[in-house]
Amino acid sequence: MLMDMKKGKTMSKGARNELVGQIALRYAKASRKEKKEILDETVKDTGYNRKYLIHKLRLTAFSVSPTDIGGRRVKKSYRKNQRANGKRGRPRAYGKALQSSLASIWEMFDMMSSKRLIKLIRDNIADISSYALFHITPEIRQELISMSASTADRLLRPEREKMRMHGRSGTGSPGSSLNSMIPIRAYYTMQEREESGCFEIDTVVHCGYGPQAGALWTLTLTDVSNGFIFLRVLKAKTQRYVLKALDDIFMNAPYPIREVHMDNGSEFKNFGFLGWCRNHGIAYTRSRSYHKNDNCFVEAKNFTAVRSFVGYCRYDSDESYEAMEDLYWHLERLLNLYYPSVKLISKERIGVKTVKKYDEPRSPYERIMIDTSVAQCCKGRLSAEKEICPLIALKEAVNLRQKELLSTAAREGRIGSLRQVDD
């Protein structure tokens, strides 16, 4: 037997394992003071690191069969930190009932991110708790209020895996001789992002997998600062319908529109649109060619505010137009008054990683209320509108009108195509 002078070990590996096996159960049943004495003695005999020895003793004690010591049956209940299902770590704090309620809330409120969802729940817990389909007991209500966004992410992970969808945008960027007349804007400064009134504009086609001709379009206008959004239905992507929708938006905007930023689509890059902006005292800019991210704020809304509610079917009838128009009236108020969103504060590249920091989730309504550039009379109108538009009522109205809209979809859309294949 060789002596390890560095660690003071005087025992072979087999002898050390045998010694650990002999004292494992005695250590597991010992008091705190006795465990300290056992560890001191064993560390001195074996030369093991103290933390490693504790780990080895616990594993050895748990693996001993019930009749290893003197033929007597030994209970293993001393392993207090051992989970019933064999997993290590803290026990689960939230039960299946809470997970089911959270999944129902998440699904009803359009599967938004957990940070936004927790903010929505906390701000509107009274309305949400009163909704019978969520099955919220007083205990679940308290757990929902105290739950963190990361916990909600873990609980909702199985539900998110079931729903993944990709589609086409149906937007184009044709060239034009008007490029030299329209200033280019590639980004907004931090100061411009804090003042309401700068909007980005875009269109989305609802043609399914068929041709764009004859299909309905959605005009989307969103504020860079607070995320306030306007949605209008277009019968075609032409100057006539775009300007008609803009007139309606301008008349109903709760605060002044100072600037409109567009992509290079032909529905905006025309003399009619430029003349409309000049007549209303609105500045206008455009994105760089082939730089889709120059219009990133409204591009993000094309999915979260349009595709996720309207889908990818083909809509080309008068019935679809009326149903979509009715849907957007309620959807605008739901998104603007209640649905929280986050804003990017900073972005830093560290090696191969890009670290992004976001502010606290707030609804566009909340952001407008704290914006000093918006007049008090505008804030008062929004507050009055929120009083007459409760959250649950708006969401149920949106759900109902989504079903009505889907019933008017043409068979050439995505759902119709899948049914034809199945047949």
CSV table of C-alpha atoms in Angstrom, one decimal:
chain,number,residue,atom,x,y,z
A,1,MET,CA,0.0,0.0,0.0
A,2,LEU,CA,1.4,3.3,-1.1
A,3,MET,CA,1.2,6.6,0.8
A,4,ASP,CA,-0.2,9.7,-1.0
A,5,MET,CA,1.8,12.4,0.8
A,6,LYS,CA,-0.2,15.3,-0.9
A,7,LYS,CA,-3.6,14.2,0.3
A,8,GLY,CA,-2.7,12.1,3.2
A,9,LYS,CA,-4.5,9.0,1.9
A,10,THR,CA,-3.4,5.7,3.6
A,11,MET,CA,-6.1,3.5,2.2
A,12,SER,CA,-6.6,1.8,-1.1
A,13,LYS,CA,-9.6,2.7,-3.3
A,14,GLY,CA,-11.4,-0.6,-2.4
A,15,ALA,CA,-10.8,0.0,1.3
A,16,ARG,CA,-12.2,3.5,1.1
A,17,ASN,CA,-15.3,2.3,-0.7
A,18,GLU,CA,-15.8,-0.4,1.9
A,19,LEU,CA,-15.5,2.1,4.7
A,20,VAL,CA,-18.0,4.4,3.1
A,21,GLY,CA,-20.4,1.5,2.6
A,22,GLN,CA,-20.2,0.6,6.3
A,23,ILE,CA,-21.0,4.1,7.6
A,24,ALA,CA,-23.4,5.3,5.0
A,25,LEU,CA,-26.6,4.3,6.8
A,26,ARG,CA,-25.3,5.3,10.1
A,27,TYR,CA,-24.5,8.7,8.6
A,28,ALA,CA,-28.0,9.0,7.0
A,29,LYS,CA,-29.8,8.4,10.4
A,30,ALA,CA,-27.4,10.5,12.5
A,31,SER,CA,-28.2,13.9,14.0
A,32,ARG,CA,-26.5,17.0,12.7
A,33,LYS,CA,-23.8,16.9,15.4
A,34,GLU,CA,-23.2,13.2,14.8
A,35,LYS,CA,-22.9,13.7,11.1
A,36,LYS,CA,-20.2,16.4,11.6
A,37,GLU,CA,-18.2,14.0,13.8
A,38,ILE,CA,-18.6,11.1,11.2
A,39,LEU,CA,-17.4,13.4,8.4
A,40,ASP,CA,-14.4,14.7,10.4
A,41,GLU,CA,-13.3,11.1,11.2
A,42,THR,CA,-13.9,9.7,7.6
A,43,VAL,CA,-12.2,12.7,5.9
A,44,LYS,CA,-9.2,12.1,8.1
A,45,ASP,CA,-9.1,8.3,7.3
A,46,THR,CA,-9.9,8.4,3.6
A,47,GLY,CA,-8.5,11.8,2.5
A,48,TYR,CA,-11.7,12.6,0.5
A,49,ASN,CA,-12.9,16.1,-0.1
A,50,ARG,CA,-15.6,16.9,2.4
A,51,LYS,CA,-18.3,17.8,-0.1
A,52,TYR,CA,-17.5,14.8,-2.3
A,53,LEU,CA,-17.7,12.5,0.8
A,54,ILE,CA,-21.2,13.9,1.6
A,55,HIS,CA,-22.3,13.2,-1.9
A,56,LYS,CA,-20.8,9.7,-1.9
A,57,LEU,CA,-22.4,8.8,1.5
A,58,ARG,CA,-25.9,9.9,0.3
A,59,LEU,CA,-25.7,7.9,-2.9
A,60,THR,CA,-24.3,4.8,-1.1
A,61,ALA,CA,-27.0,5.0,1.6
A,62,PHE,CA,-29.8,5.3,-1.0
A,63,SER,CA,-28.5,2.3,-3.0
A,64,VAL,CA,-28.4,-0.1,-0.1
A,65,SER,CA,-31.1,-2.7,-0.3
A,66,PRO,CA,-33.7,-2.9,2.6
A,67,THR,CA,-32.1,-6.1,4.1
A,68,ASP,CA,-28.4,-5.3,3.8
A,69,ILE,CA,-27.7,-4.7,7.5
A,70,GLY,CA,-27.9,-7.7,9.7
A,71,GLY,CA,-30.7,-9.1,7.7
A,72,ARG,CA,-33.1,-6.6,9.1
A,73,ARG,CA,-35.4,-4.5,7.0
A,74,VAL,CA,-34.3,-0.9,6.8
A,75,LYS,CA,-36.6,2.0,5.7
A,76,LYS,CA,-35.3,4.6,3.2
A,77,SER,CA,-37.5,7.4,4.4
A,78,TYR,CA,-34.4,9.3,5.7
A,79,ARG,CA,-33.8,10.6,2.2
A,80,LYS,CA,-35.8,13.7,2.7
A,81,ASN,CA,-34.6,15.6,-0.3
A,82,GLN,CA,-35.4,12.8,-2.7
A,83,ARG,CA,-38.4,13.6,-4.8
A,84,ALA,CA,-41.2,11.0,-5.1
A,85,ASN,CA,-40.7,10.7,-8.9
A,86,GLY,CA,-37.0,10.3,-8.5
A,87,LYS,CA,-36.0,13.8,-9.8
A,88,ARG,CA,-33.7,16.0,-7.8
A,89,GLY,CA,-34.3,19.6,-7.0
A,90,ARG,CA,-37.2,21.6,-5.5
A,91,PRO,CA,-40.7,20.0,-5.7
A,92,ARG,CA,-43.2,21.5,-8.1
A,93,ALA,CA,-44.9,24.5,-6.6
A,94,TYR,CA,-47.8,24.8,-9.1
A,95,GLY,CA,-50.3,22.0,-9.7
A,96,LYS,CA,-52.2,20.8,-12.7
A,97,ALA,CA,-55.2,23.0,-12.0
A,98,LEU,CA,-53.2,26.2,-12.2
A,99,GLN,CA,-51.4,24.9,-15.4
A,100,SER,CA,-54.8,24.3,-17.0
A,101,SER,CA,-56.2,27.7,-16.0
A,102,LEU,CA,-53.0,29.4,-17.2
A,103,ALA,CA,-53.2,27.6,-20.6
A,104,SER,CA,-56.8,28.6,-21.0
A,105,ILE,CA,-56.0,32.3,-20.3
A,106,TRP,CA,-53.0,32.1,-22.6
A,107,GLU,CA,-55.0,30.6,-25.4
A,108,MET,CA,-57.9,33.0,-25.1
A,109,PHE,CA,-55.6,36.0,-25.1
A,110,ASP,CA,-53.9,34.9,-28.4
A,111,MET,CA,-50.9,33.1,-27.0
A,112,MET,CA,-48.9,36.2,-26.2
A,113,SER,CA,-45.4,36.0,-24.6
A,114,SER,CA,-45.3,35.2,-20.9
A,115,LYS,CA,-43.9,38.6,-19.9
A,116,ARG,CA,-46.9,40.3,-21.6
A,117,LEU,CA,-49.3,37.7,-20.3
A,118,ILE,CA,-48.3,38.0,-16.7
A,119,LYS,CA,-48.6,41.8,-17.0
A,120,LEU,CA,-52.1,41.4,-18.5
A,121,ILE,CA,-53.2,39.0,-15.8
A,122,ARG,CA,-52.0,41.2,-12.9
A,123,ASP,CA,-53.6,44.3,-14.3
A,124,ASN,CA,-56.9,42.6,-15.0
A,125,ILE,CA,-57.1,39.8,-12.4
A,126,ALA,CA,-60.6,40.8,-11.3
A,127,ASP,CA,-62.1,40.4,-14.8
A,128,ILE,CA,-60.2,37.3,-15.5
A,129,SER,CA,-61.1,35.6,-12.2
A,130,SER,CA,-64.8,36.3,-12.8
A,131,TYR,CA,-64.7,34.4,-16.1
A,132,ALA,CA,-66.1,31.0,-15.3
A,133,LEU,CA,-64.3,29.1,-18.1
A,134,PHE,CA,-60.9,29.7,-16.5
A,135,HIS,CA,-61.9,27.9,-13.3
A,136,ILE,CA,-60.0,30.2,-11.0
A,137,THR,CA,-60.2,29.5,-7.3
A,138,PRO,CA,-58.9,31.9,-4.7
A,139,GLU,CA,-55.7,29.8,-4.4
A,140,ILE,CA,-55.2,29.8,-8.2
A,141,ARG,CA,-55.8,33.6,-8.3
A,142,GLN,CA,-53.1,34.2,-5.7
A,143,GLU,CA,-50.7,31.9,-7.6
A,144,LEU,CA,-51.3,33.7,-10.9
A,145,ILE,CA,-50.6,37.1,-9.3
A,146,SER,CA,-47.3,35.8,-7.7
A,147,MET,CA,-46.1,33.8,-10.7
A,148,SER,CA,-43.1,34.9,-12.6
A,149,ALA,CA,-42.8,35.1,-16.4
A,150,SER,CA,-40.1,32.4,-16.5
A,151,THR,CA,-42.4,30.0,-14.5
A,152,ALA,CA,-45.3,30.7,-16.9
A,153,ASP,CA,-42.9,29.9,-19.8
A,154,ARG,CA,-42.1,26.5,-18.3
A,155,LEU,CA,-45.8,25.7,-17.7
A,156,LEU,CA,-46.8,26.8,-21.2
A,157,ARG,CA,-44.0,25.0,-23.0
A,158,PRO,CA,-46.1,21.9,-23.9
A,159,GLU,CA,-48.9,24.1,-25.3
A,160,ARG,CA,-46.5,26.2,-27.4
A,161,GLU,CA,-45.0,23.1,-29.0
A,162,LYS,CA,-48.5,22.2,-30.4
A,163,MET,CA,-48.9,25.4,-32.3
A,164,ARG,CA,-46.4,26.5,-34.9
A,165,MET,CA,-47.4,28.1,-38.1
A,166,HIS,CA,-45.5,29.8,-41.0
A,167,GLY,CA,-46.9,31.7,-43.9
A,168,ARG,CA,-46.3,34.2,-46.6
A,169,SER,CA,-46.6,38.0,-46.3
A,170,GLY,CA,-47.8,38.7,-49.8
A,171,THR,CA,-46.3,42.2,-49.9
A,172,GLY,CA,-44.0,43.5,-52.6
A,173,SER,CA,-41.6,46.4,-53.1
A,174,PRO,CA,-41.6,47.6,-56.7
A,175,GLY,CA,-39.4,50.4,-57.8
A,176,SER,CA,-40.5,53.9,-58.7
A,177,SER,CA,-39.3,57.2,-60.1
A,178,LEU,CA,-40.5,58.9,-56.9
A,179,ASN,CA,-37.5,57.6,-54.9
A,180,SER,CA,-35.7,60.9,-55.2
A,181,MET,CA,-38.7,62.8,-53.9
A,182,ILE,CA,-39.1,60.8,-50.7
A,183,PRO,CA,-36.5,61.0,-47.9
A,184,ILE,CA,-35.0,57.7,-46.7
A,185,ARG,CA,-35.1,56.7,-43.0
A,186,ALA,CA,-33.2,53.7,-41.9
A,187,TYR,CA,-33.8,54.0,-38.1
A,188,TYR,CA,-35.3,56.0,-35.4
A,189,THR,CA,-33.2,57.7,-32.7
A,190,MET,CA,-33.9,57.0,-29.0
A,191,GLN,CA,-35.5,60.4,-28.7
A,192,GLU,CA,-37.9,59.8,-31.6
A,193,ARG,CA,-38.9,56.5,-30.1
A,194,GLU,CA,-40.0,58.3,-26.9
A,195,GLU,CA,-42.4,60.7,-28.7
A,196,SER,CA,-45.8,59.5,-30.0
A,197,GLY,CA,-46.9,60.3,-33.5
A,198,CYS,CA,-44.3,58.6,-35.8
A,199,PHE,CA,-46.1,55.8,-37.6
A,200,GLU,CA,-45.0,53.0,-39.9
A,201,ILE,CA,-47.4,51.7,-42.6
A,202,ASP,CA,-47.7,48.4,-44.5
A,203,THR,CA,-50.2,46.1,-46.2
A,204,VAL,CA,-51.0,42.4,-45.9
A,205,VAL,CA,-52.8,40.3,-48.5
A,206,HIS,CA,-55.4,37.6,-47.7
A,207,CYS,CA,-55.1,35.5,-50.9
A,208,GLY,CA,-54.4,32.1,-49.3
A,209,TYR,CA,-52.5,30.1,-51.9
A,210,GLY,CA,-54.3,31.7,-54.9
A,211,PRO,CA,-53.6,34.8,-56.9
A,212,GLN,CA,-53.6,38.2,-55.2
A,213,ALA,CA,-56.1,39.6,-57.7
A,214,GLY,CA,-59.5,40.0,-56.1
A,215,ALA,CA,-58.3,39.3,-52.6
A,216,LEU,CA,-58.8,41.6,-49.6
A,217,TRP,CA,-56.0,43.5,-48.0
A,218,THR,CA,-55.3,44.8,-44.5
A,219,LEU,CA,-53.7,48.2,-44.0
A,220,THR,CA,-51.6,48.3,-40.8
A,221,LEU,CA,-50.5,51.6,-39.2
A,222,THR,CA,-48.5,51.4,-36.0
A,223,ASP,CA,-46.8,53.9,-33.7
A,224,VAL,CA,-43.1,53.4,-33.3
A,225,SER,CA,-43.1,54.9,-29.7
A,226,ASN,CA,-46.0,53.2,-28.0
A,227,GLY,CA,-47.2,50.4,-30.3
A,228,PHE,CA,-50.7,51.9,-30.9
A,229,ILE,CA,-52.2,50.3,-34.0
A,230,PHE,CA,-54.8,51.0,-36.7
A,231,LEU,CA,-56.3,48.2,-38.8
A,232,ARG,CA,-58.3,48.8,-41.9
A,233,VAL,CA,-59.7,46.5,-44.6
A,234,LEU,CA,-59.0,47.3,-48.3
A,235,LYS,CA,-60.9,45.8,-51.2
A,236,ALA,CA,-57.8,46.2,-53.3
A,237,LYS,CA,-54.2,47.5,-53.0
A,238,THR,CA,-54.9,50.7,-54.9
A,239,GLN,CA,-54.4,54.4,-54.2
A,240,ARG,CA,-58.1,55.0,-53.9
A,241,TYR,CA,-58.7,52.5,-51.1
A,242,VAL,CA,-55.5,53.4,-49.2
A,243,LEU,CA,-56.4,57.1,-49.1
A,244,LYS,CA,-59.9,56.3,-48.0
A,245,ALA,CA,-58.6,54.2,-45.1
A,246,LEU,CA,-56.1,56.9,-44.2
A,247,ASP,CA,-58.8,59.6,-44.1
A,248,ASP,CA,-60.8,57.4,-41.7
A,249,ILE,CA,-57.7,56.8,-39.5
A,250,PHE,CA,-56.8,60.5,-39.5
A,251,MET,CA,-60.3,61.5,-38.4
A,252,ASN,CA,-60.4,58.9,-35.5
A,253,ALA,CA,-56.8,59.1,-34.3
A,254,PRO,CA,-56.7,59.8,-30.5
A,255,TYR,CA,-53.6,62.0,-31.0
A,256,PRO,CA,-51.9,63.8,-34.0
A,257,ILE,CA,-50.0,61.8,-36.6
A,258,ARG,CA,-46.7,63.6,-37.2
A,259,GLU,CA,-44.9,61.2,-39.7
A,260,VAL,CA,-45.7,58.2,-41.8
A,261,HIS,CA,-42.9,55.8,-42.8
A,262,MET,CA,-43.5,53.4,-45.7
A,263,ASP,CA,-41.8,50.7,-47.6
A,264,ASN,CA,-41.3,50.9,-51.3
A,265,GLY,CA,-44.8,49.4,-52.2
A,266,SER,CA,-46.6,51.0,-55.1
A,267,GLU,CA,-49.7,51.6,-52.9
A,268,PHE,CA,-47.7,54.2,-51.0
A,269,LYS,CA,-45.1,55.4,-53.5
A,270,ASN,CA,-47.4,57.5,-55.6
A,271,PHE,CA,-48.3,61.2,-56.0
A,272,GLY,CA,-51.7,60.7,-54.4
A,273,PHE,CA,-50.2,59.4,-51.2
A,274,LEU,CA,-47.6,62.2,-51.1
A,275,GLY,CA,-50.2,64.8,-51.8
A,276,TRP,CA,-52.4,63.4,-48.9
A,277,CYS,CA,-49.4,63.7,-46.5
A,278,ARG,CA,-48.7,67.3,-47.5
A,279,ASN,CA,-52.3,68.4,-47.3
A,280,HIS,CA,-52.5,67.0,-43.7
A,281,GLY,CA,-49.1,68.4,-42.7
A,282,ILE,CA,-47.6,64.9,-42.2
A,283,ALA,CA,-44.0,64.2,-42.9
A,284,TYR,CA,-43.3,61.0,-45.0
A,285,THR,CA,-40.2,58.8,-45.4
A,286,ARG,CA,-39.4,55.5,-47.0
A,287,SER,CA,-37.2,52.5,-46.3
A,288,ARG,CA,-34.1,51.6,-48.3
A,289,SER,CA,-34.6,49.2,-51.2
A,290,TYR,CA,-34.2,45.6,-50.2
A,291,HIS,CA,-34.0,46.5,-46.5
A,292,LYS,CA,-37.1,45.0,-45.0
A,293,ASN,CA,-36.0,45.7,-41.4
A,294,ASP,CA,-36.2,49.5,-42.0
A,295,ASN,CA,-39.9,49.0,-41.5
A,296,CYS,CA,-39.5,46.5,-38.6
A,297,PHE,CA,-42.1,47.9,-36.2
A,298,VAL,CA,-45.0,47.4,-38.5
A,299,GLU,CA,-43.6,44.2,-40.0
A,300,ALA,CA,-43.8,42.7,-36.6
A,301,LYS,CA,-47.4,43.7,-36.3
A,302,ASN,CA,-48.2,41.9,-39.6
A,303,PHE,CA,-48.1,38.7,-37.7
A,304,THR,CA,-49.0,39.5,-34.1
A,305,ALA,CA,-52.0,41.8,-35.0
A,306,VAL,CA,-53.1,40.4,-38.4
A,307,ARG,CA,-52.0,36.9,-39.3
A,308,SER,CA,-52.5,35.5,-35.7
A,309,PHE,CA,-56.2,36.7,-35.8
A,310,VAL,CA,-57.2,36.5,-39.4
A,311,GLY,CA,-55.1,33.6,-40.5
A,312,TYR,CA,-53.9,32.6,-44.0
A,313,CYS,CA,-57.2,31.8,-45.7
A,314,ARG,CA,-58.4,33.5,-48.9
A,315,TYR,CA,-61.0,36.3,-48.3
A,316,ASP,CA,-62.4,37.9,-51.4
A,317,SER,CA,-66.2,38.5,-50.9
A,318,ASP,CA,-68.3,41.3,-49.6
A,319,GLU,CA,-69.3,39.1,-46.6
A,320,SER,CA,-65.6,38.7,-45.8
A,321,TYR,CA,-65.1,42.4,-46.0
A,322,GLU,CA,-67.9,43.2,-43.6
A,323,ALA,CA,-66.8,40.5,-41.1
A,324,MET,CA,-63.2,41.6,-41.2
A,325,GLU,CA,-64.1,45.2,-40.7
A,326,ASP,CA,-66.2,44.3,-37.7
A,327,LEU,CA,-63.4,42.2,-36.3
A,328,TYR,CA,-60.8,44.9,-36.6
A,329,TRP,CA,-63.1,47.4,-34.8
A,330,HIS,CA,-63.0,45.2,-31.7
A,331,LEU,CA,-59.4,44.0,-32.2
A,332,GLU,CA,-58.0,47.5,-32.3
A,333,ARG,CA,-59.4,48.3,-28.9
A,334,LEU,CA,-58.3,45.0,-27.4
A,335,LEU,CA,-54.7,45.5,-28.6
A,336,ASN,CA,-54.5,49.2,-27.9
A,337,LEU,CA,-56.2,49.3,-24.5
A,338,TYR,CA,-55.2,46.0,-22.9
A,339,TYR,CA,-52.5,43.9,-24.6
A,340,PRO,CA,-49.0,44.6,-23.2
A,341,SER,CA,-45.9,44.8,-25.4
A,342,VAL,CA,-42.2,45.3,-24.7
A,343,LYS,CA,-39.8,47.9,-26.2
A,344,LEU,CA,-36.1,47.3,-26.9
A,345,ILE,CA,-34.0,49.4,-24.7
A,346,SER,CA,-30.5,48.4,-25.7
A,347,LYS,CA,-28.7,45.8,-27.8
A,348,GLU,CA,-25.1,44.8,-27.3
A,349,ARG,CA,-23.0,42.2,-29.2
A,350,ILE,CA,-20.7,40.1,-26.9
A,351,GLY,CA,-18.6,37.7,-29.0
A,352,VAL,CA,-21.1,35.5,-30.9
A,353,LYS,CA,-24.1,36.5,-28.7
A,354,THR,CA,-26.3,39.5,-29.0
A,355,VAL,CA,-27.7,40.6,-25.6
A,356,LYS,CA,-31.0,42.5,-25.8
A,357,LYS,CA,-32.6,44.4,-22.9
A,358,TYR,CA,-36.3,45.2,-22.9
A,359,ASP,CA,-38.4,47.5,-20.7
A,360,GLU,CA,-41.4,46.4,-18.5
A,361,PRO,CA,-44.4,45.2,-20.5
A,362,ARG,CA,-47.0,47.9,-21.0
A,363,SER,CA,-50.1,48.3,-23.2
A,364,PRO,CA,-50.1,51.1,-25.8
A,365,TYR,CA,-52.8,52.8,-23.5
A,366,GLU,CA,-50.4,52.8,-20.6
A,367,ARG,CA,-47.5,54.2,-22.7
A,368,ILE,CA,-49.7,57.0,-24.0
A,369,MET,CA,-50.8,57.9,-20.4
A,370,ILE,CA,-47.2,58.5,-19.3
A,371,ASP,CA,-46.1,60.2,-22.6
A,372,THR,CA,-45.7,64.0,-21.9
A,373,SER,CA,-45.9,64.7,-25.7
A,374,VAL,CA,-49.6,63.7,-25.8
A,375,ALA,CA,-52.2,66.2,-24.7
A,376,GLN,CA,-54.4,65.6,-21.7
A,377,CYS,CA,-57.6,65.8,-23.8
A,378,CYS,CA,-56.3,62.9,-25.9
A,379,LYS,CA,-55.6,60.9,-22.8
A,380,GLY,CA,-59.1,61.6,-21.5
A,381,ARG,CA,-60.7,60.3,-24.7
A,382,LEU,CA,-58.8,57.1,-24.4
A,383,SER,CA,-59.7,56.7,-20.7
A,384,ALA,CA,-63.3,57.2,-21.5
A,385,GLU,CA,-63.2,54.6,-24.3
A,386,LYS,CA,-61.5,52.0,-22.0
A,387,GLU,CA,-64.3,52.5,-19.4
A,388,ILE,CA,-66.9,51.3,-21.9
A,389,CYS,CA,-64.8,48.5,-23.4
A,390,PRO,CA,-64.1,45.8,-20.7
A,391,LEU,CA,-61.4,43.2,-21.4
A,392,ILE,CA,-63.4,40.0,-21.4
A,393,ALA,CA,-66.3,41.5,-23.4
A,394,LEU,CA,-63.8,42.7,-26.1
A,395,LYS,CA,-62.1,39.3,-26.2
A,396,GLU,CA,-65.3,37.4,-26.5
A,397,ALA,CA,-66.4,39.8,-29.3
A,398,VAL,CA,-63.1,39.2,-31.2
A,399,ASN,CA,-63.5,35.4,-30.8
A,400,LEU,CA,-67.0,35.5,-32.2
A,401,ARG,CA,-66.1,37.6,-35.1
A,402,GLN,CA,-63.1,35.4,-35.9
A,403,LYS,CA,-65.5,32.5,-36.4
A,404,GLU,CA,-67.8,34.6,-38.5
A,405,LEU,CA,-64.9,35.6,-40.7
A,406,LEU,CA,-63.6,32.1,-41.1
A,407,SER,CA,-67.0,30.9,-42.2
A,408,THR,CA,-66.7,33.3,-45.2
A,409,ALA,CA,-63.2,32.1,-46.3
A,410,ALA,CA,-62.9,30.9,-49.9
A,411,ARG,CA,-62.0,27.3,-50.5
A,412,GLU,CA,-58.8,28.3,-52.3
A,413,GLY,CA,-57.3,29.3,-48.9
A,414,ARG,CA,-55.1,27.2,-46.8
A,415,ILE,CA,-57.8,25.3,-44.9
A,416,GLY,CA,-59.7,24.7,-48.1
A,417,SER,CA,-56.6,23.4,-49.9
A,418,LEU,CA,-55.9,20.9,-47.0
A,419,ARG,CA,-59.5,19.6,-47.2
A,420,GLN,CA,-59.2,19.1,-51.0
A,421,VAL,CA,-56.0,17.1,-50.5
A,422,ASP,CA,-57.7,14.9,-47.8
A,423,ASP,CA,-60.6,14.2,-50.1
